[in-house]
Short mmCIF file of the C-alpha atoms (twelve columns), coordinates in Angstrom:
data_MODEL
# 
_entry.id   MODEL 
# 
loop_
_atom_site.group_PDB 
_atom_site.id 
_atom_site.type_symbol 
_atom_site.label_atom_id 
_atom_site.label_alt_id 
_atom_site.label_comp_id 
_atom_site.label_asym_id 
_atom_site.label_seq_id 
_atom_site.Cartn_x 
_atom_site.Cartn_y 
_atom_site.Cartn_z 
_atom_site.pdbx_PDB_model_num 
ATOM 1   C CA . MET A 1   -29.742 -13.881 18.474  1 
ATOM 2   C CA . ASN A 2   -29.769 -11.207 20.865  1 
ATOM 3   C CA . LEU A 3   -26.405 -8.975  21.290  1 
ATOM 4   C CA . ALA A 4   -26.688 -9.463  24.874  1 
ATOM 5   C CA . ARG A 5   -27.083 -12.575 25.059  1 
ATOM 6   C CA . ALA A 6   -24.532 -13.379 22.415  1 
ATOM 7   C CA . ILE A 7   -21.718 -11.197 24.764  1 
ATOM 8   C CA . ALA A 8   -22.416 -13.069 27.650  1 
ATOM 9   C CA . ILE A 9   -21.540 -16.092 26.014  1 
ATOM 10  C CA . PRO A 10  -17.738 -16.703 26.617  1 
ATOM 11  C CA . LEU A 11  -15.969 -16.975 23.074  1 
ATOM 12  C CA . PHE A 12  -15.161 -20.162 21.801  1 
ATOM 13  C CA . PRO A 13  -11.111 -20.629 20.011  1 
ATOM 14  C CA . PHE A 14  -11.846 -19.989 16.749  1 
ATOM 15  C CA . GLU A 15  -13.735 -17.076 17.447  1 
ATOM 16  C CA . LYS A 16  -11.074 -15.955 19.480  1 
ATOM 17  C CA . TYR A 17  -8.473  -16.674 16.224  1 
ATOM 18  C CA . ILE A 18  -11.215 -14.646 14.242  1 
ATOM 19  C CA . ILE A 19  -10.918 -11.602 16.200  1 
ATOM 20  C CA . ALA A 20  -6.814  -11.884 16.350  1 
ATOM 21  C CA . HIS A 21  -7.300  -12.439 12.823  1 
ATOM 22  C CA . ALA A 22  -9.181  -9.332  12.131  1 
ATOM 23  C CA . ILE A 23  -6.974  -6.610  14.332  1 
ATOM 24  C CA . PHE A 24  -3.980  -8.030  12.392  1 
ATOM 25  C CA . CYS A 25  -5.463  -7.999  8.886   1 
ATOM 26  C CA . VAL A 26  -6.931  -3.986  9.940   1 
ATOM 27  C CA . ILE A 27  -3.668  -3.405  11.367  1 
ATOM 28  C CA . GLY A 28  -1.921  -4.790  8.534   1 
ATOM 29  C CA . PHE A 29  -4.389  -3.088  5.037   1 
ATOM 30  C CA . LEU A 30  -5.532  -0.570  6.651   1 
ATOM 31  C CA . GLY A 31  -2.557  0.626   9.080   1 
ATOM 32  C CA . PHE A 32  0.432   0.122   7.267   1 
ATOM 33  C CA . LEU A 33  -0.098  0.082   4.086   1 
ATOM 34  C CA . PRO A 34  -2.177  3.286   3.664   1 
ATOM 35  C CA . LEU A 35  0.640   5.229   5.857   1 
ATOM 36  C CA . GLY A 36  3.429   3.663   3.511   1 
ATOM 37  C CA . ALA A 37  1.461   4.854   0.607   1 
ATOM 38  C CA . LEU A 38  1.029   8.470   2.217   1 
ATOM 39  C CA . LEU A 39  4.708   8.723   3.002   1 
ATOM 40  C CA . ALA A 40  5.486   8.102   -0.615  1 
ATOM 41  C CA . ARG A 41  3.052   10.831  -1.788  1 
ATOM 42  C CA . TYR A 42  4.073   13.137  1.021   1 
ATOM 43  C CA . THR A 43  7.635   13.199  1.349   1 
ATOM 44  C CA . ARG A 44  9.563   12.220  -1.822  1 
ATOM 45  C CA . THR A 45  9.527   15.591  -3.146  1 
ATOM 46  C CA . TYR A 46  11.678  16.930  -0.176  1 
ATOM 47  C CA . THR A 47  14.324  13.860  0.647   1 
ATOM 48  C CA . PRO A 48  15.765  10.733  -0.796  1 
ATOM 49  C CA . SER A 49  14.584  8.881   2.645   1 
ATOM 50  C CA . TRP A 50  11.371  8.379   2.133   1 
ATOM 51  C CA . PHE A 51  12.035  5.279   0.157   1 
ATOM 52  C CA . THR A 52  13.046  3.349   2.972   1 
ATOM 53  C CA . ALA A 53  10.122  4.669   5.352   1 
ATOM 54  C CA . HIS A 54  7.917   3.165   2.173   1 
ATOM 55  C CA . TRP A 55  9.395   0.045   1.880   1 
ATOM 56  C CA . ILE A 56  9.299   -0.119  5.791   1 
ATOM 57  C CA . CYS A 57  5.773   0.462   5.650   1 
ATOM 58  C CA . GLN A 58  4.785   -1.604  2.900   1 
ATOM 59  C CA . LEU A 59  7.157   -4.638  3.411   1 
ATOM 60  C CA . ALA A 60  9.041   -4.719  6.576   1 
ATOM 61  C CA . LEU A 61  5.823   -3.432  9.293   1 
ATOM 62  C CA . ALA A 62  3.006   -4.461  6.986   1 
ATOM 63  C CA . GLY A 63  4.683   -7.898  6.002   1 
ATOM 64  C CA . PRO A 64  4.550   -9.739  8.977   1 
ATOM 65  C CA . THR A 65  1.411   -8.474  10.334  1 
ATOM 66  C CA . ILE A 66  -0.675  -9.244  7.243   1 
ATOM 67  C CA . ILE A 67  0.973   -13.003 7.222   1 
ATOM 68  C CA . ILE A 68  -0.102  -13.549 10.867  1 
ATOM 69  C CA . GLY A 69  -3.374  -12.552 10.428  1 
ATOM 70  C CA . VAL A 70  -3.838  -14.108 6.928   1 
ATOM 71  C CA . SER A 71  -2.535  -17.222 9.461   1 
ATOM 72  C CA . LEU A 72  -5.220  -16.846 11.695  1 
ATOM 73  C CA . GLY A 73  -8.063  -16.496 9.872   1 
ATOM 74  C CA . ILE A 74  -6.765  -19.580 8.088   1 
ATOM 75  C CA . HIS A 75  -6.559  -21.303 11.237  1 
ATOM 76  C CA . ALA A 76  -10.086 -20.054 12.538  1 
ATOM 77  C CA . VAL A 77  -11.468 -21.489 9.439   1 
ATOM 78  C CA . ASN A 78  -9.623  -24.958 10.289  1 
ATOM 79  C CA . LEU A 79  -11.307 -24.640 13.815  1 
ATOM 80  C CA . ALA A 80  -14.369 -24.040 12.715  1 
ATOM 81  C CA . GLU A 81  -14.651 -26.715 10.177  1 
ATOM 82  C CA . SER A 82  -16.637 -23.976 8.385   1 
ATOM 83  C CA . GLY A 83  -15.467 -25.633 5.012   1 
ATOM 84  C CA . PRO A 84  -13.621 -24.481 1.764   1 
ATOM 85  C CA . VAL A 85  -13.294 -21.029 0.202   1 
ATOM 86  C CA . ASN A 86  -17.177 -21.056 -0.201  1 
ATOM 87  C CA . ASP A 87  -18.307 -17.376 0.766   1 
ATOM 88  C CA . VAL A 88  -16.866 -13.250 -0.630  1 
ATOM 89  C CA . HIS A 89  -15.351 -12.829 2.333   1 
ATOM 90  C CA . LYS A 90  -12.744 -15.772 2.137   1 
ATOM 91  C CA . LYS A 91  -12.305 -15.287 -1.952  1 
ATOM 92  C CA . TRP A 92  -11.862 -11.772 -1.449  1 
ATOM 93  C CA . GLY A 93  -9.017  -12.549 1.302   1 
ATOM 94  C CA . ILE A 94  -6.816  -14.886 -0.772  1 
ATOM 95  C CA . THR A 95  -7.329  -12.761 -3.461  1 
ATOM 96  C CA . ILE A 96  -6.143  -9.504  -2.061  1 
ATOM 97  C CA . PHE A 97  -3.426  -11.348 0.153   1 
ATOM 98  C CA . VAL A 98  -1.856  -12.598 -3.299  1 
ATOM 99  C CA . LEU A 99  -2.715  -9.264  -4.829  1 
ATOM 100 C CA . TYR A 100 -0.332  -7.621  -2.105  1 
ATOM 101 C CA . LEU A 101 2.546   -10.522 -2.150  1 
ATOM 102 C CA . VAL A 102 2.677   -9.214  -6.288  1 
ATOM 103 C CA . GLN A 103 2.450   -5.578  -5.294  1 
ATOM 104 C CA . LEU A 104 5.821   -6.219  -3.478  1 
ATOM 105 C CA . ALA A 105 7.257   -8.112  -6.147  1 
ATOM 106 C CA . ILE A 106 6.496   -5.539  -8.427  1 
ATOM 107 C CA . GLY A 107 7.932   -2.851  -6.013  1 
ATOM 108 C CA . LEU A 108 11.249  -4.539  -5.553  1 
ATOM 109 C CA . THR A 109 11.651  -4.870  -9.571  1 
ATOM 110 C CA . ILE A 110 11.388  -1.362  -10.301 1 
ATOM 111 C CA . HIS A 111 13.248  -0.255  -7.763  1 
ATOM 112 C CA . TYR A 112 16.341  -2.738  -8.538  1 
ATOM 113 C CA . VAL A 113 15.428  -3.264  -12.726 1 
ATOM 114 C CA . LYS A 114 15.625  0.703   -13.863 1 
ATOM 115 C CA . PRO A 115 15.720  1.441   -17.477 1 
ATOM 116 C CA . ARG A 116 18.886  3.054   -18.404 1 
ATOM 117 C CA . ALA A 117 17.541  6.504   -19.283 1 
ATOM 118 C CA . TRP A 118 15.513  7.121   -16.063 1 
ATOM 119 C CA . ALA A 119 18.123  5.827   -14.197 1 
ATOM 120 C CA . SER A 120 20.367  8.537   -15.428 1 
ATOM 121 C CA . GLY A 121 18.352  11.436  -15.091 1 
ATOM 122 C CA . ARG A 122 18.023  11.549  -18.577 1 
ATOM 123 C CA . GLY A 123 14.026  10.054  -19.572 1 
ATOM 124 C CA . ARG A 124 10.779  9.886   -18.366 1 
ATOM 125 C CA . ARG A 125 9.443   8.094   -15.556 1 
ATOM 126 C CA . PRO A 126 8.576   4.628   -16.919 1 
ATOM 127 C CA . VAL A 127 4.932   3.300   -17.328 1 
ATOM 128 C CA . GLN A 128 5.543   0.891   -14.634 1 
ATOM 129 C CA . ASN A 129 6.138   2.997   -12.114 1 
ATOM 130 C CA . TYR A 130 2.582   4.516   -12.682 1 
ATOM 131 C CA . PHE A 131 1.445   1.361   -12.169 1 
ATOM 132 C CA . HIS A 132 2.877   0.354   -9.309  1 
ATOM 133 C CA . ALA A 133 1.104   2.809   -7.504  1 
ATOM 134 C CA . VAL A 134 -2.234  2.622   -9.349  1 
ATOM 135 C CA . PHE A 135 -2.252  -0.810  -8.117  1 
ATOM 136 C CA . GLY A 136 -1.099  -0.271  -4.806  1 
ATOM 137 C CA . LEU A 137 -4.181  2.006   -4.000  1 
ATOM 138 C CA . LEU A 138 -6.553  -0.782  -5.598  1 
ATOM 139 C CA . ILE A 139 -5.373  -2.933  -3.080  1 
ATOM 140 C CA . ILE A 140 -6.101  -1.231  -0.394  1 
ATOM 141 C CA . ALA A 141 -9.426  -0.160  -2.015  1 
ATOM 142 C CA . PHE A 142 -10.154 -3.548  -1.834  1 
ATOM 143 C CA . ALA A 143 -8.711  -4.220  1.602   1 
ATOM 144 C CA . MET A 144 -11.516 -1.285  2.914   1 
ATOM 145 C CA . PHE A 145 -14.082 -3.571  1.220   1 
ATOM 146 C CA . GLN A 146 -12.981 -6.606  2.553   1 
ATOM 147 C CA . VAL A 147 -13.057 -5.408  6.101   1 
ATOM 148 C CA . ARG A 148 -16.558 -4.755  6.058   1 
ATOM 149 C CA . THR A 149 -16.990 -8.005  4.745   1 
ATOM 150 C CA . GLY A 150 -15.511 -9.387  7.790   1 
ATOM 151 C CA . PHE A 151 -17.479 -7.615  10.368  1 
ATOM 152 C CA . ARG A 152 -20.928 -7.063  8.299   1 
ATOM 153 C CA . SER A 153 -21.547 -10.805 7.115   1 
ATOM 154 C CA . GLU A 154 -18.299 -12.611 7.595   1 
ATOM 155 C CA . TRP A 155 -18.743 -12.892 11.782  1 
ATOM 156 C CA . PRO A 156 -22.722 -13.043 12.086  1 
ATOM 157 C CA . ALA A 157 -22.465 -15.755 9.474   1 
ATOM 158 C CA . GLN A 158 -19.472 -17.750 11.066  1 
ATOM 159 C CA . THR A 159 -20.587 -17.165 15.012  1 
ATOM 160 C CA . GLY A 160 -24.014 -16.878 14.858  1 
ATOM 161 C CA . ARG A 161 -23.760 -13.671 17.332  1 
ATOM 162 C CA . GLY A 162 -25.700 -11.065 15.162  1 
ATOM 163 C CA . SER A 163 -23.785 -8.243  13.611  1 
ATOM 164 C CA . VAL A 164 -21.034 -6.418  15.351  1 
ATOM 165 C CA . GLY A 165 -22.247 -2.829  16.793  1 
ATOM 166 C CA . ASN A 166 -22.585 0.246   14.788  1 
ATOM 167 C CA . GLY A 167 -19.379 1.464   16.107  1 
ATOM 168 C CA . ALA A 168 -17.172 -0.495  13.794  1 
ATOM 169 C CA . ASN A 169 -19.093 0.751   11.278  1 
ATOM 170 C CA . ASP A 170 -18.935 4.360   11.703  1 
ATOM 171 C CA . PHE A 171 -15.135 4.149   12.601  1 
ATOM 172 C CA . TRP A 172 -14.756 2.527   9.269   1 
ATOM 173 C CA . TYR A 173 -16.961 5.079   7.590   1 
ATOM 174 C CA . PHE A 174 -14.772 7.622   9.272   1 
ATOM 175 C CA . TRP A 175 -11.307 6.161   8.294   1 
ATOM 176 C CA . ILE A 176 -11.786 5.349   5.075   1 
ATOM 177 C CA . ILE A 177 -12.848 9.192   4.294   1 
ATOM 178 C CA . PHE A 178 -10.188 10.143  6.664   1 
ATOM 179 C CA . ILE A 179 -7.186  7.842   4.139   1 
ATOM 180 C CA . SER A 180 -9.002  9.375   1.195   1 
ATOM 181 C CA . VAL A 181 -9.002  12.841  1.700   1 
ATOM 182 C CA . LEU A 182 -5.132  12.930  3.311   1 
ATOM 183 C CA . TYR A 183 -3.916  10.993  -0.143  1 
ATOM 184 C CA . PHE A 184 -6.088  12.917  -2.450  1 
ATOM 185 C CA . ALA A 185 -4.929  16.066  -0.679  1 
ATOM 186 C CA . GLY A 186 -0.924  15.059  -1.095  1 
ATOM 187 C CA . LEU A 187 -1.725  14.544  -4.950  1 
ATOM 188 C CA . GLY A 188 -0.974  18.295  -5.068  1 
ATOM 189 C CA . PHE A 189 3.097   17.378  -4.593  1 
ATOM 190 C CA . LEU A 190 2.699   15.989  -7.981  1 
ATOM 191 C CA . PHE A 191 3.391   19.296  -9.594  1 
ATOM 192 C CA . ARG A 192 6.451   20.092  -7.181  1 
ATOM 193 C CA . GLN A 193 7.556   16.176  -8.415  1 
ATOM 194 C CA . PHE A 194 6.823   16.605  -12.035 1 
ATOM 195 C CA . ARG A 195 9.060   19.869  -11.787 1 
ATOM 196 C CA . GLN A 196 11.706  17.971  -9.953  1 
ATOM 197 C CA . GLU A 197 11.761  15.656  -12.655 1 
ATOM 198 C CA . ARG A 198 11.918  17.862  -15.629 1 
ATOM 199 C CA . GLU A 199 14.793  20.397  -13.993 1 
ATOM 200 C CA . ALA A 200 16.268  16.982  -13.787 1 
ATOM 201 C CA . ARG A 201 16.141  16.112  -17.455 1 
ATOM 202 C CA . ARG A 202 17.708  19.364  -18.292 1 
ATOM 203 C CA . ALA A 203 20.206  19.407  -16.009 1 
ATOM 204 C CA . ALA A 204 21.129  15.753  -17.595 1 
ATOM 205 C CA . ALA A 205 21.223  17.151  -20.930 1 
ATOM 206 C CA . MET A 206 23.101  20.286  -20.497 1 
ATOM 207 C CA . ARG A 207 25.880  17.491  -18.924 1 
ATOM 208 C CA . ASP A 208 26.026  15.198  -22.112 1 
ATOM 209 C CA . SER A 209 25.701  18.639  -24.778 1 
ATOM 210 C CA . PRO A 210 28.698  19.149  -26.824 1 
ATOM 211 C CA . GLU A 211 29.124  23.071  -25.267 1 
ATOM 212 C CA . MET A 212 29.446  21.297  -21.733 1 
ATOM 213 C CA . LYS A 213 32.573  18.687  -21.969 1 
ATOM 214 C CA . PRO A 214 35.992  19.806  -21.778 1 
ATOM 215 C CA . MET A 215 37.873  19.728  -24.649 1 
ATOM 216 C CA . SER A 216 41.514  18.349  -24.692 1 
ATOM 217 C CA . SER A 217 44.480  20.582  -25.578 1 
ATOM 218 C CA . PRO A 218 47.289  19.424  -27.814 1 
ATOM 219 C CA . GLY A 219 49.605  18.359  -24.719 1 
ATOM 220 C CA . GLY A 220 46.484  15.649  -23.374 1 
ATOM 221 C CA . THR A 221 45.370  18.301  -21.094 1 
ATOM 222 C CA . SER A 222 41.734  18.852  -20.719 1 
ATOM 223 C CA . VAL A 223 40.465  22.676  -21.006 1 
ATOM 224 C CA . PRO A 224 36.655  23.857  -19.860 1 
ATOM 225 C CA . PRO A 225 34.594  25.102  -22.070 1 
ATOM 226 C CA . MET A 226 34.141  28.574  -22.938 1 
ATOM 227 C CA . ALA A 227 31.934  30.275  -20.153 1 
# 
């Protein structure tokens, strides 16, 4: 269909829901989730408040936004009567949404159920912490692909209005490159993070050493160790 003609045709109700679905999902998956990842990457070595900012972005902000976006998409499919989950965009959409919920559960488990050695500062970072970070990046990468299938193939297929203009595609490329460059630049803070973790383990080991433990005098009072 000619683009000018397609624009002139008023939007059907299900098309309005598709647009709303796209807006909410883009803000949730490509806005709040990358922001939460960047806050964790850049601020965790400078302030203990990094985790508060991280979970606010990933759960308090992204959660409702993504749920609303997915719900709008399901409602649009029902209004359009376009059938079951029968194309790449719908299948990926459900998969990514489930992965996001799994990632939330993993994050909460890691935060509230810590290995004793790691919680006391004596052990190394557990494997599940690294998995949580990598898994989160994969979800964001999947979401990037998913957004592109939405405006490149799903919108034309469901509406017959033709593909979205090149502006959306250009912005998509810019945003993907921008977020990727920011995150990979933030990996430079890993050296500072690993150094802080080594220092914490060293400090915990010194606290546990016999030389640093107070000795009891015959009268029952504690005697500090010799300098």
